[in-house]
Amino acid sequence: MNTGTVSLRELKEADMAPILALERELFPEDAWTPEMFEAEFSQPASRRLYLVAEDGNALVGYAGMMFTGGSQADVVTLAVDPARWGEGTGTALLTALVDEADKRGYEEVLLEVREDNPRARRLYLGHGFAEVGIRRGYYQPSGVNAVVMRKALR
Ligand SMILES: CC(C)(COP(=O)(O)OP(=O)(O)OC[C@H]1O[C@@H](n2cnc3c(N)ncnc32)[C@H](O)[C@@H]1OP(=O)(O)O)[C@@H](O)C(=O)NCCC(=O)NCCS
């Protein structure tokens, strides 16, 4: 059902099928496998937060953050169903993660984004992230560079 009203909640096991389908569609070269998600979910709740965006029963996006326990939180994934791009869902997911890092007292949020992904880079730049470095050949097997982006929280 598409009511146009998207809400956020924590990810649960039943979300994995639509998430894996979106993952393969959006990241054909670097899709996470079920095992990679499992490894993330086996971390204690204090070290991670995974959110989904849903419209009625339809999952329209998801995002994850890792809290390492130091000063730095990392956005590890962010994705929205292409049929729903440009409606603010990506912004809502990113904002919720950054707000949680702030609430947990973290000093900065970091992330890596493919250099050839201008749309995502623009999203992050528009939300207070600055480009602070390049990791050459970070994405494999494509060899595409990663741009490292950082937002200071305090
Ligand atoms: C990047 C992504 C998560 C953004 O999700 P989204 O729901 O479209 O994001 P929003 O609607 O909040 O828009 C965010 C920004 O995208 C840009 N944008 C929005 N609609 C757009 C359009 N129709 N055309 C071009 N750019 C547009 C704008 O810069 C917008 O910022 P604004 O709020 O200042 O206008 C989504 O495009 C996606 O899933 N991409 C593939 C996966 C990916 O690249 N993930 C990031 C990996 S690091």
CSV table of C-alpha atoms and ligand atoms in Angstrom, one decimal:
chain,number,residue,atom,x,y,z
A,1,MET,CA,0.0,0.0,0.0
A,2,ASN,CA,1.3,3.4,-0.9
A,3,THR,CA,-0.3,6.0,1.3
A,4,GLY,CA,2.5,8.6,0.9
A,5,THR,CA,3.2,8.5,4.6
A,6,VAL,CA,6.5,7.0,5.5
A,7,SER,CA,7.3,6.0,9.1
A,8,LEU,CA,10.6,4.7,10.6
A,9,ARG,CA,11.0,1.8,13.0
A,10,GLU,CA,13.8,-0.7,13.9
A,11,LEU,CA,14.5,-3.4,11.5
A,12,LYS,CA,13.3,-6.9,12.3
A,13,GLU,CA,14.0,-10.4,10.8
A,14,ALA,CA,10.9,-10.4,8.5
A,15,ASP,CA,12.3,-7.3,6.7
A,16,MET,CA,15.3,-9.2,5.3
A,17,ALA,CA,13.7,-10.5,2.1
A,18,PRO,CA,12.7,-7.0,0.7
A,19,ILE,CA,16.0,-5.6,2.0
A,20,LEU,CA,18.1,-8.2,0.2
A,21,ALA,CA,16.1,-7.6,-3.0
A,22,LEU,CA,16.7,-3.9,-2.8
A,23,GLU,CA,20.4,-4.4,-1.9
A,24,ARG,CA,20.9,-6.5,-5.1
A,25,GLU,CA,19.1,-3.9,-7.2
A,26,LEU,CA,20.8,-0.8,-5.8
A,27,PHE,CA,24.4,-2.2,-5.2
A,28,PRO,CA,24.8,-4.7,-8.0
A,29,GLU,CA,28.6,-4.7,-7.5
A,30,ASP,CA,28.8,-4.5,-3.7
A,31,ALA,CA,25.6,-6.0,-2.4
A,32,TRP,CA,25.7,-7.2,1.2
A,33,THR,CA,25.0,-10.9,1.6
A,34,PRO,CA,22.6,-12.4,4.2
A,35,GLU,CA,25.8,-13.4,6.1
A,36,MET,CA,27.0,-9.8,6.2
A,37,PHE,CA,23.7,-8.7,7.6
A,38,GLU,CA,23.7,-11.5,10.2
A,39,ALA,CA,27.2,-10.5,11.3
A,40,GLU,CA,25.9,-7.0,11.9
A,41,PHE,CA,22.8,-8.1,13.8
A,42,SER,CA,24.9,-10.4,16.1
A,43,GLN,CA,26.5,-7.2,17.5
A,44,PRO,CA,25.0,-6.0,20.8
A,45,ALA,CA,22.3,-3.3,20.4
A,46,SER,CA,24.7,-0.8,22.0
A,47,ARG,CA,26.9,-1.1,19.0
A,48,ARG,CA,24.4,-0.8,16.1
A,49,LEU,CA,21.1,0.7,15.0
A,50,TYR,CA,19.2,-0.5,11.9
A,51,LEU,CA,16.1,1.3,10.8
A,52,VAL,CA,13.6,0.7,8.0
A,53,ALA,CA,11.2,3.2,6.4
A,54,GLU,CA,7.8,1.8,5.6
A,55,ASP,CA,4.7,3.0,3.9
A,56,GLY,CA,1.8,0.8,5.1
A,57,ASN,CA,3.2,-2.7,4.6
A,58,ALA,CA,5.7,-1.7,2.0
A,59,LEU,CA,9.4,-1.4,2.9
A,60,VAL,CA,10.7,1.7,1.1
A,61,GLY,CA,14.1,2.1,2.6
A,62,TYR,CA,16.6,1.1,5.3
A,63,ALA,CA,19.8,2.4,6.9
A,64,GLY,CA,22.3,1.2,9.5
A,65,MET,CA,24.8,2.7,11.9
A,66,MET,CA,27.7,1.2,13.8
A,67,PHE,CA,28.7,2.6,17.2
A,68,THR,CA,32.3,1.6,17.9
A,69,GLY,CA,32.4,2.8,21.5
A,70,GLY,CA,35.0,5.5,20.8
A,71,SER,CA,34.1,9.0,19.6
A,72,GLN,CA,33.0,7.9,16.1
A,73,ALA,CA,29.8,6.5,14.8
A,74,ASP,CA,29.6,5.2,11.2
A,75,VAL,CA,26.8,5.1,8.7
A,76,VAL,CA,27.3,1.7,7.2
A,77,THR,CA,24.3,1.5,4.8
A,78,LEU,CA,21.5,3.7,3.4
A,79,ALA,CA,19.2,2.8,0.7
A,80,VAL,CA,15.7,3.8,-0.7
A,81,ASP,CA,13.5,2.0,-3.2
A,82,PRO,CA,14.2,3.9,-6.6
A,83,ALA,CA,10.4,4.2,-7.1
A,84,ARG,CA,10.4,6.4,-4.0
A,85,TRP,CA,13.5,8.5,-4.5
A,86,GLY,CA,13.2,12.3,-4.0
A,87,GLU,CA,10.5,12.1,-1.4
A,88,GLY,CA,12.7,12.8,1.6
A,89,THR,CA,13.0,9.2,2.8
A,90,GLY,CA,16.8,9.1,2.5
A,91,THR,CA,16.9,12.4,4.5
A,92,ALA,CA,14.6,11.0,7.2
A,93,LEU,CA,16.7,7.8,7.6
A,94,LEU,CA,20.0,9.7,7.7
A,95,THR,CA,18.7,12.3,10.1
A,96,ALA,CA,17.4,9.6,12.5
A,97,LEU,CA,20.8,7.9,12.6
A,98,VAL,CA,22.7,11.1,13.1
A,99,ASP,CA,20.3,12.2,15.9
A,100,GLU,CA,20.8,8.8,17.6
A,101,ALA,CA,24.6,9.2,17.4
A,102,ASP,CA,24.2,12.7,19.0
A,103,LYS,CA,21.9,11.3,21.7
A,104,ARG,CA,24.5,8.6,22.5
A,105,GLY,CA,27.1,11.2,23.0
A,106,TYR,CA,29.3,10.5,19.9
A,107,GLU,CA,31.5,13.3,18.6
A,108,GLU,CA,31.4,12.6,14.9
A,109,VAL,CA,29.7,10.6,12.2
A,110,LEU,CA,31.7,9.1,9.4
A,111,LEU,CA,30.8,7.3,6.2
A,112,GLU,CA,32.2,6.1,2.9
A,113,VAL,CA,30.4,6.7,-0.4
A,114,ARG,CA,31.4,5.7,-3.9
A,115,GLU,CA,33.1,8.4,-5.8
A,116,ASP,CA,30.7,7.7,-8.7
A,117,ASN,CA,27.6,8.3,-6.7
A,118,PRO,CA,26.8,12.0,-7.0
A,119,ARG,CA,23.3,11.7,-5.7
A,120,ALA,CA,24.3,10.2,-2.4
A,121,ARG,CA,27.3,12.6,-2.0
A,122,ARG,CA,24.9,15.5,-2.6
A,123,LEU,CA,22.5,14.2,0.1
A,124,TYR,CA,25.4,14.0,2.6
A,125,LEU,CA,26.8,17.4,1.7
A,126,GLY,CA,23.3,18.9,2.2
A,127,HIS,CA,23.2,17.5,5.7
A,128,GLY,CA,26.4,18.9,7.1
A,129,PHE,CA,28.9,16.2,6.0
A,130,ALA,CA,32.2,17.4,4.5
A,131,GLU,CA,34.5,15.3,2.2
A,132,VAL,CA,37.6,14.6,4.2
A,133,GLY,CA,39.5,12.0,2.2
A,134,ILE,CA,39.6,9.4,-0.5
A,135,ARG,CA,40.2,5.6,-0.1
A,136,ARG,CA,41.6,4.5,-3.4
A,137,GLY,CA,40.2,1.3,-4.9
A,138,TYR,CA,38.0,0.8,-1.7
A,139,TYR,CA,35.1,-0.9,-3.5
A,140,GLN,CA,36.0,-4.3,-4.9
A,141,PRO,CA,36.0,-5.8,-7.5
A,142,SER,CA,35.2,-2.6,-9.3
A,143,GLY,CA,38.2,-0.7,-7.9
A,144,VAL,CA,36.0,2.5,-7.5
A,145,ASN,CA,37.3,5.0,-5.0
A,146,ALA,CA,35.5,5.8,-1.7
A,147,VAL,CA,35.0,9.3,-0.6
A,148,VAL,CA,35.2,9.6,3.2
A,149,MET,CA,32.7,12.1,4.7
A,150,ARG,CA,32.5,13.4,8.2
A,151,LYS,CA,30.0,15.4,10.2
A,152,ALA,CA,31.1,16.8,13.6
A,153,LEU,CA,28.4,16.6,16.3
A,154,ARG,CA,30.1,18.6,19.0
B,1,LIG,C1,21.0,8.2,-1.9
B,1,LIG,C2,19.5,7.8,-1.6
B,1,LIG,C3,19.5,7.0,-0.3
B,1,LIG,C4,18.7,9.1,-1.4
B,1,LIG,O1,17.4,8.7,-1.0
B,1,LIG,P1,16.1,9.7,-1.3
B,1,LIG,O2,15.0,9.1,-0.5
B,1,LIG,O3,16.0,9.9,-2.7
B,1,LIG,O4,16.6,11.0,-0.6
B,1,LIG,P2,15.8,12.4,-0.4
B,1,LIG,O5,14.5,12.3,-1.1
B,1,LIG,O6,15.9,12.7,1.0
B,1,LIG,O7,16.7,13.4,-1.2
B,1,LIG,C5,18.0,13.7,-0.8
B,1,LIG,C6,18.7,14.6,-1.8
B,1,LIG,O8,18.7,13.9,-3.1
B,1,LIG,C7,18.6,15.0,-4.1
B,1,LIG,N1,17.4,14.7,-4.9
B,1,LIG,C8,16.1,14.5,-4.4
B,1,LIG,N2,15.3,14.4,-5.5
B,1,LIG,C9,16.0,14.4,-6.6
B,1,LIG,C10,15.7,14.3,-7.9
B,1,LIG,N3,14.5,14.1,-8.4
B,1,LIG,N4,16.8,14.4,-8.8
B,1,LIG,C11,18.0,14.7,-8.4
B,1,LIG,N5,18.4,14.8,-7.1
B,1,LIG,C12,17.4,14.7,-6.2
B,1,LIG,C13,18.6,16.3,-3.4
B,1,LIG,O9,19.9,16.7,-3.2
B,1,LIG,C14,18.0,15.9,-2.1
B,1,LIG,O10,18.4,16.8,-1.1
B,1,LIG,P3,17.4,18.0,-0.7
B,1,LIG,O11,16.5,17.5,0.4
B,1,LIG,O12,18.3,19.1,-0.3
B,1,LIG,O13,16.6,18.4,-1.9
B,1,LIG,C15,18.9,7.0,-2.7
B,1,LIG,O14,19.0,7.7,-3.9
B,1,LIG,C16,19.4,5.6,-2.9
B,1,LIG,O15,19.0,4.7,-2.3
B,1,LIG,N6,20.4,5.5,-3.8
B,1,LIG,C17,21.0,4.2,-4.1
B,1,LIG,C18,21.8,3.7,-2.9
B,1,LIG,C19,22.8,4.6,-2.4
B,1,LIG,O16,23.5,5.3,-3.2
B,1,LIG,N7,23.0,4.7,-1.1
B,1,LIG,C20,24.0,5.5,-0.5
B,1,LIG,C21,25.3,4.7,-0.3
B,1,LIG,S1,26.6,5.6,0.5
